[in-house]
């Protein structure tokens, strides 16, 4: 609380720019330890707007104008709030308070450590067991006579950014594991990500080898050999380096690099060319700017889109996933994926491949499992990448944003293949940044254990599961051919479009647009009810259940000052002779 | 005329047909006066492909003298015939499909190619297929068209007080492109109309095309006034327009040309309504692309969609460069302006460009869809198209002679109707519950307009259609689409009528490439179709349950 200079300011005007609001509403602004809260004066609505401090990515204070000072709050979920504060003094105080509150320095300041939903201790502990990774490995048939659990990383001895429980080829002895880990960046040795039961091929992951120009390591070579042998159907493996080849070569000068095909027998090296986190950070900034353009022409918009490079990057990640999935499903060849440290691009490529390979990961629970495995347990650096604490801004990058967007692009291409809808992806996106739950806190399993997060915070997954009704795609149909087996997406450029739902809130909430999905959800719900009624009361008299009205809320009232504004601006000045 | 003289080879065996989304198949090719027929001989359930030759936009042929040609099938029994020469004909269709025929024997191949090239672009309307299409279940003459100006007027009781049906054009002498009956202000007599018509290009004097029941305001349509360099004026035209806004303080004119274009038109005898003579009319200029530029935009877009370089930057820059989506945006936003004038501002509007047969129709049609719920059912929409495009005359014959692939020198081609379908699709996508028809209807119309079994889109005007007996000797597409099974297929299962105006967003992010049309021959579109089918099933299932 010591950072709050002024807890309450009256007669403040707030404009939610991202919701397409055009007129600021007047009300009172409150600062709490966790939220900025704005309550409208209008006695009829008393609408409240809550903004979590951890969702604020920047607070700007443009020069004061005669009408008073203003603050611009940009949020990590791409919402933008404009706050007009009459007294300059108050403005300064709010600005200073928010600037500090939105940049926590210690984990202890984060919301999840004070967030206390109404659940008891047992429920909280239970919440952490909601996702069971071992059960998922079992579901994919592991362990078996090819893949076994290894205790080598117990107590995080070998690799402190890996989970303690891992699966490796049966022939990989602890000596090989330890030896290989010494030859890999951050000790991240090759381990199993996904096992494909149909072909017995596997997706494995690791970090780059410390090969430099000529270094080699016998154990590492044996490790890759073991990977190859763990797939009886193939006599080679693919090593997918997800970096552009040039970057990988440059790494050799720093004693790192990629596998030398002369030293490793039976590998095929493949570069994919996903750019690094710095390129992605600036690319996302550009696409955010595109989303914020007020009334761009079609040309401005398409140029902006091209210039941001964003869709190109999304395509590269999807292409990487497609390559891995094809190798595993079509060729029956195992794949080892790495980038530099093996926690960003590698996580992207592996998890996209899993989504393509296994329908389970296209369900609500399956996506949770997948994120828990390839991202949370394998040490994706959530706290660094999503700026949970005020640290090095060069560590920040929208890595998981891109994964979620790949899933969204796929769901646009296969509308019946995913159990969840866009809202689910956006909810996950929000919680990756919000720090409301402990799930995404820290940078590795070890850090979370050391912080005793399971005792001090709640897991986000049970909450999302509880709300699954809202996240269900009514068109999901597992029996449909497009939903079954391996997804084979088209990755031609024309298949990608800007994710409006994420980057352009203004569009999303202008007077309720009709959503066929909401309508269909209502249809589906009502059909189920009717079906139940029918089975329960077979002898309902005719007309007994005939409430044949259209279900769901189907508003389409477009406010007069809604979207046709571009017209309004031009009006009133007709041409004169 | 005998088609036979264009057909030197009517049948060829052992032809391989390659088409999108299907494995190549071998079978027999047959050319008739209007069709290309391919029947697959290898399959037990023999598949047939029947392609209207009119649908073929461009052909490319290559012949080779190959010894040891093995082709797609390595069946030894064919090798003898194959060993000589062979040829390949690539047919690019107006519905954007690309088909390829591998034909054994160079001479046969050249004969077939020649027949396709000649028969696919016959100029003589009365030789076209609609005059030969005789489905067994139907007999001619049938009721041609859904309505007539007379019926339309008689159903609109609101009009009676101030508007009348004029038959001044009953023999097409006042305006060759108007139907015999048009709706005009009651206070204006036929003589005035005749004089006003002389002051408008092609005689297209201002007529009523839409009456907004909510406030009694109207949309009028015409061609440009013929001011010329000397700033001529026409009292009768002024009177006519004055009568339109009788009892109101003003009216708006939406000119679909830029101010500069309108000024320049005076040099060639055209022009615009000047402030001094039409003092109560306020004019907006909303330049819209038309003619050749629009055709070139389509060609570029189709070319971009076929680009196989798999490069995102290249795709986005080609998409931008085609400007097609800008045209979509522009058309919707001009229609939005029109609706704003009528619905919100409560004033009547006159729409024209130069000829008043392209962009004017486009935006008046869109505006009616946005404002009037009656136009949003399958029947209502087809009725709207009939009034605005068939009766009020869009020169389909000229505009749709060729599509995006043709190598022929462009003449009067312009995909205005296709642009309309795209804009309607954008509306449909933004308001998936408010329109009574499905995407399939838009696709069907966009296809039929280029090549059809029906006579609906033949000719350039009502007058031409009457002269050729189109209404007696061909079947009507709109009637066909409304037969029960078809009608079901083309209706939107999610439809629920709303009385409200459906204002489209014209923000670039809200407008999308119409994949269903431009990428219709890709696998991806199949998934989307599957989803539509799924929606239909869900709603049917729900309907059944609710009724039981």
CSV table of C-alpha atoms in Angstrom, one decimal, chain A residues 190-392:
chain,number,residue,atom,x,y,z
A,190,UNK,CA,17.0,-34.5,-25.4
A,191,UNK,CA,13.8,-35.7,-23.7
A,192,UNK,CA,10.4,-36.9,-24.9
A,193,UNK,CA,7.7,-34.4,-25.6
A,194,UNK,CA,5.2,-36.5,-27.5
A,195,UNK,CA,5.0,-40.2,-28.4
A,196,UNK,CA,2.9,-41.0,-31.4
A,197,UNK,CA,1.4,-44.5,-30.8
A,198,UNK,CA,0.3,-45.1,-34.4
A,199,UNK,CA,3.8,-44.9,-35.9
A,200,UNK,CA,5.9,-45.3,-32.7
A,201,UNK,CA,7.7,-42.1,-33.7
A,202,UNK,CA,8.4,-39.4,-31.1
A,203,UNK,CA,8.8,-35.7,-30.8
A,204,UNK,CA,11.7,-34.9,-28.6
A,205,UNK,CA,13.2,-31.6,-27.5
A,206,UNK,CA,16.5,-30.2,-26.2
A,207,UNK,CA,18.7,-27.1,-26.5
A,208,UNK,CA,21.5,-26.4,-29.0
A,209,UNK,CA,24.7,-28.4,-28.7
A,210,UNK,CA,27.8,-26.7,-27.4
A,211,UNK,CA,29.7,-27.8,-30.5
A,212,UNK,CA,31.3,-24.6,-31.7
A,213,UNK,CA,33.1,-25.3,-34.9
A,214,UNK,CA,34.4,-28.7,-34.1
A,215,UNK,CA,33.4,-29.8,-30.7
A,216,UNK,CA,31.8,-33.2,-30.2
A,217,UNK,CA,30.5,-35.3,-27.4
A,218,UNK,CA,30.3,-39.1,-27.4
A,219,UNK,CA,27.4,-39.3,-25.0
A,220,UNK,CA,25.4,-36.8,-26.9
A,221,UNK,CA,26.0,-38.7,-30.1
A,222,UNK,CA,24.9,-41.9,-28.3
A,223,UNK,CA,21.8,-40.0,-27.0
A,224,UNK,CA,20.7,-39.2,-30.5
A,225,UNK,CA,21.5,-42.8,-31.6
A,226,UNK,CA,19.3,-43.9,-28.7
A,227,UNK,CA,16.5,-41.7,-29.9
A,228,UNK,CA,16.8,-43.2,-33.3
A,229,UNK,CA,16.8,-46.8,-31.9
A,230,UNK,CA,13.7,-46.1,-29.8
A,231,UNK,CA,11.7,-45.9,-33.0
A,232,UNK,CA,11.9,-49.4,-34.6
A,233,UNK,CA,10.3,-48.1,-37.8
A,234,UNK,CA,13.0,-45.8,-38.9
A,235,UNK,CA,16.8,-45.8,-39.3
A,236,UNK,CA,17.3,-42.0,-39.0
A,237,UNK,CA,15.9,-39.1,-37.1
A,238,UNK,CA,15.2,-35.5,-38.0
A,239,UNK,CA,17.0,-32.8,-36.0
A,240,UNK,CA,14.9,-29.7,-36.5
A,241,UNK,CA,16.7,-26.5,-35.7
A,242,UNK,CA,13.9,-24.0,-35.6
A,243,UNK,CA,16.3,-21.0,-36.0
A,244,UNK,CA,17.3,-19.4,-39.3
A,245,UNK,CA,20.4,-21.2,-40.5
A,246,UNK,CA,22.4,-18.0,-40.3
A,247,UNK,CA,21.6,-17.5,-36.6
A,248,UNK,CA,22.5,-21.1,-35.9
A,249,UNK,CA,25.9,-20.7,-37.7
A,250,UNK,CA,26.6,-17.5,-35.8
A,251,UNK,CA,26.1,-19.3,-32.6
A,252,UNK,CA,29.0,-21.6,-33.4
A,253,UNK,CA,31.4,-18.7,-32.9
A,254,UNK,CA,30.2,-18.6,-29.3
A,255,UNK,CA,30.9,-22.3,-28.8
A,256,UNK,CA,27.3,-23.3,-29.5
A,257,UNK,CA,25.6,-24.1,-32.8
A,258,UNK,CA,24.1,-27.1,-34.3
A,259,UNK,CA,24.8,-30.8,-34.8
A,260,UNK,CA,27.6,-31.6,-37.2
A,261,UNK,CA,26.2,-34.2,-39.6
A,262,UNK,CA,29.6,-35.8,-39.9
A,263,UNK,CA,29.7,-36.6,-36.2
A,264,UNK,CA,26.1,-37.8,-35.8
A,265,UNK,CA,25.2,-40.8,-37.9
A,266,UNK,CA,21.7,-41.2,-39.2
A,267,UNK,CA,20.4,-37.7,-38.6
A,268,UNK,CA,18.9,-35.3,-41.1
A,269,UNK,CA,19.3,-31.7,-40.1
A,270,UNK,CA,16.5,-29.3,-41.0
A,271,UNK,CA,16.4,-25.5,-40.4
A,272,UNK,CA,13.0,-23.8,-40.1
A,273,UNK,CA,13.8,-20.2,-39.7
A,274,UNK,CA,11.7,-18.9,-36.9
A,275,UNK,CA,13.1,-15.5,-35.8
A,276,UNK,CA,14.3,-14.8,-32.3
A,277,UNK,CA,12.5,-13.2,-29.4
A,278,UNK,CA,13.7,-9.7,-30.2
A,279,UNK,CA,12.4,-9.7,-33.7
A,280,UNK,CA,9.1,-11.1,-32.4
A,281,UNK,CA,8.8,-8.4,-29.8
A,282,UNK,CA,9.1,-5.6,-32.2
A,283,UNK,CA,6.9,-7.3,-34.7
A,284,UNK,CA,4.1,-7.6,-32.2
A,285,UNK,CA,4.4,-4.0,-31.4
A,286,UNK,CA,3.9,-3.2,-35.0
A,287,UNK,CA,0.8,-5.3,-35.3
A,288,UNK,CA,-0.6,-3.7,-32.1
A,289,UNK,CA,-0.1,-0.4,-33.8
A,290,UNK,CA,-2.0,-1.7,-36.8
A,291,UNK,CA,-4.9,-2.7,-34.5
A,292,UNK,CA,-4.9,0.7,-33.0
A,293,UNK,CA,-5.1,2.6,-36.3
A,294,UNK,CA,-8.2,4.8,-36.2
A,295,UNK,CA,-9.7,4.7,-39.6
A,296,UNK,CA,-7.1,3.3,-41.9
A,297,UNK,CA,-7.6,2.8,-45.6
A,298,UNK,CA,-7.4,-0.8,-46.9
A,299,UNK,CA,-4.0,0.0,-48.2
A,300,UNK,CA,-2.7,1.4,-44.9
A,301,UNK,CA,-4.0,-1.7,-43.2
A,302,UNK,CA,-2.6,-4.2,-45.6
A,303,UNK,CA,0.7,-2.4,-45.7
A,304,UNK,CA,0.8,-2.3,-41.9
A,305,UNK,CA,0.1,-6.0,-41.8
A,306,UNK,CA,2.8,-6.8,-44.2
A,307,UNK,CA,5.2,-4.4,-42.6
A,308,UNK,CA,4.7,-5.9,-39.2
A,309,UNK,CA,5.9,-9.3,-40.4
A,310,UNK,CA,3.6,-10.8,-37.8
A,311,UNK,CA,1.7,-13.2,-40.0
A,312,UNK,CA,5.0,-14.3,-41.6
A,313,UNK,CA,6.2,-15.3,-38.2
A,314,UNK,CA,3.0,-17.1,-37.3
A,315,UNK,CA,3.3,-19.0,-40.6
A,316,UNK,CA,6.9,-20.0,-39.8
A,317,UNK,CA,5.9,-21.4,-36.5
A,318,UNK,CA,2.9,-23.3,-38.0
A,319,UNK,CA,5.2,-24.6,-40.8
A,320,UNK,CA,7.6,-25.8,-38.1
A,321,UNK,CA,4.8,-27.7,-36.4
A,322,UNK,CA,3.6,-29.1,-39.8
A,323,UNK,CA,7.1,-30.3,-40.6
A,324,UNK,CA,7.4,-32.2,-37.3
A,325,UNK,CA,3.9,-33.6,-37.5
A,326,UNK,CA,4.4,-34.9,-41.0
A,327,UNK,CA,7.7,-36.5,-40.2
A,328,UNK,CA,6.1,-38.3,-37.2
A,329,UNK,CA,2.7,-39.2,-38.8
A,330,UNK,CA,3.5,-39.7,-42.4
A,331,UNK,CA,7.1,-40.8,-42.5
A,332,UNK,CA,7.1,-42.4,-39.1
A,333,UNK,CA,10.4,-40.7,-38.3
A,334,UNK,CA,11.2,-39.3,-34.8
A,335,UNK,CA,12.1,-35.7,-34.6
A,336,UNK,CA,14.4,-33.9,-32.2
A,337,UNK,CA,13.5,-30.2,-32.0
A,338,UNK,CA,15.8,-27.4,-30.6
A,339,UNK,CA,16.5,-23.8,-31.0
A,340,UNK,CA,19.0,-22.0,-28.8
A,341,UNK,CA,18.0,-22.7,-25.2
A,342,UNK,CA,15.1,-24.9,-26.2
A,343,UNK,CA,12.4,-23.0,-24.3
A,344,UNK,CA,10.8,-20.6,-26.8
A,345,UNK,CA,10.8,-21.7,-30.4
A,346,UNK,CA,11.2,-25.3,-29.4
A,347,UNK,CA,8.1,-25.1,-27.1
A,348,UNK,CA,6.2,-23.5,-30.0
A,349,UNK,CA,7.2,-26.1,-32.6
A,350,UNK,CA,6.6,-29.1,-30.3
A,351,UNK,CA,3.2,-27.9,-29.0
A,352,UNK,CA,1.9,-27.0,-32.4
A,353,UNK,CA,3.0,-30.5,-33.6
A,354,UNK,CA,1.1,-32.1,-30.8
A,355,UNK,CA,-2.0,-30.1,-31.6
A,356,UNK,CA,-1.7,-31.3,-35.2
A,357,UNK,CA,-1.0,-34.9,-34.3
A,358,UNK,CA,-3.4,-35.7,-31.5
A,359,UNK,CA,-7.1,-34.7,-31.4
A,360,UNK,CA,-6.9,-34.9,-27.6
A,361,UNK,CA,-5.0,-31.6,-27.5
A,362,UNK,CA,-7.8,-30.0,-29.4
A,363,UNK,CA,-10.1,-30.4,-26.4
A,364,UNK,CA,-10.4,-28.0,-23.6
A,365,UNK,CA,-8.7,-30.2,-21.1
A,366,UNK,CA,-6.2,-31.4,-23.7
A,367,UNK,CA,-5.0,-27.9,-24.4
A,368,UNK,CA,-4.4,-27.3,-20.7
A,369,UNK,CA,-2.4,-30.5,-20.5
A,370,UNK,CA,-0.4,-29.5,-23.5
A,371,UNK,CA,0.5,-26.1,-22.2
A,372,UNK,CA,1.3,-27.5,-18.8
A,373,UNK,CA,3.7,-30.0,-20.4
A,374,UNK,CA,5.5,-28.2,-23.3
A,375,UNK,CA,5.4,-24.8,-21.7
A,376,UNK,CA,5.1,-24.9,-17.9
A,377,UNK,CA,6.9,-28.1,-17.0
A,378,UNK,CA,9.6,-27.7,-19.6
A,379,UNK,CA,10.7,-24.4,-18.2
A,380,UNK,CA,9.4,-21.7,-20.6
A,381,UNK,CA,10.4,-18.5,-18.8
A,382,UNK,CA,7.0,-17.1,-18.1
A,383,UNK,CA,8.0,-14.5,-15.6
A,384,UNK,CA,10.8,-13.1,-18.0
A,385,UNK,CA,8.8,-13.3,-21.2
A,386,UNK,CA,5.6,-11.8,-19.9
A,387,UNK,CA,7.3,-9.2,-17.6
A,388,UNK,CA,5.7,-10.4,-14.3
A,389,UNK,CA,8.4,-8.4,-12.5
A,390,UNK,CA,10.2,-5.3,-13.5
A,391,UNK,CA,13.3,-6.9,-15.1
A,392,UNK,CA,15.2,-6.8,-18.3
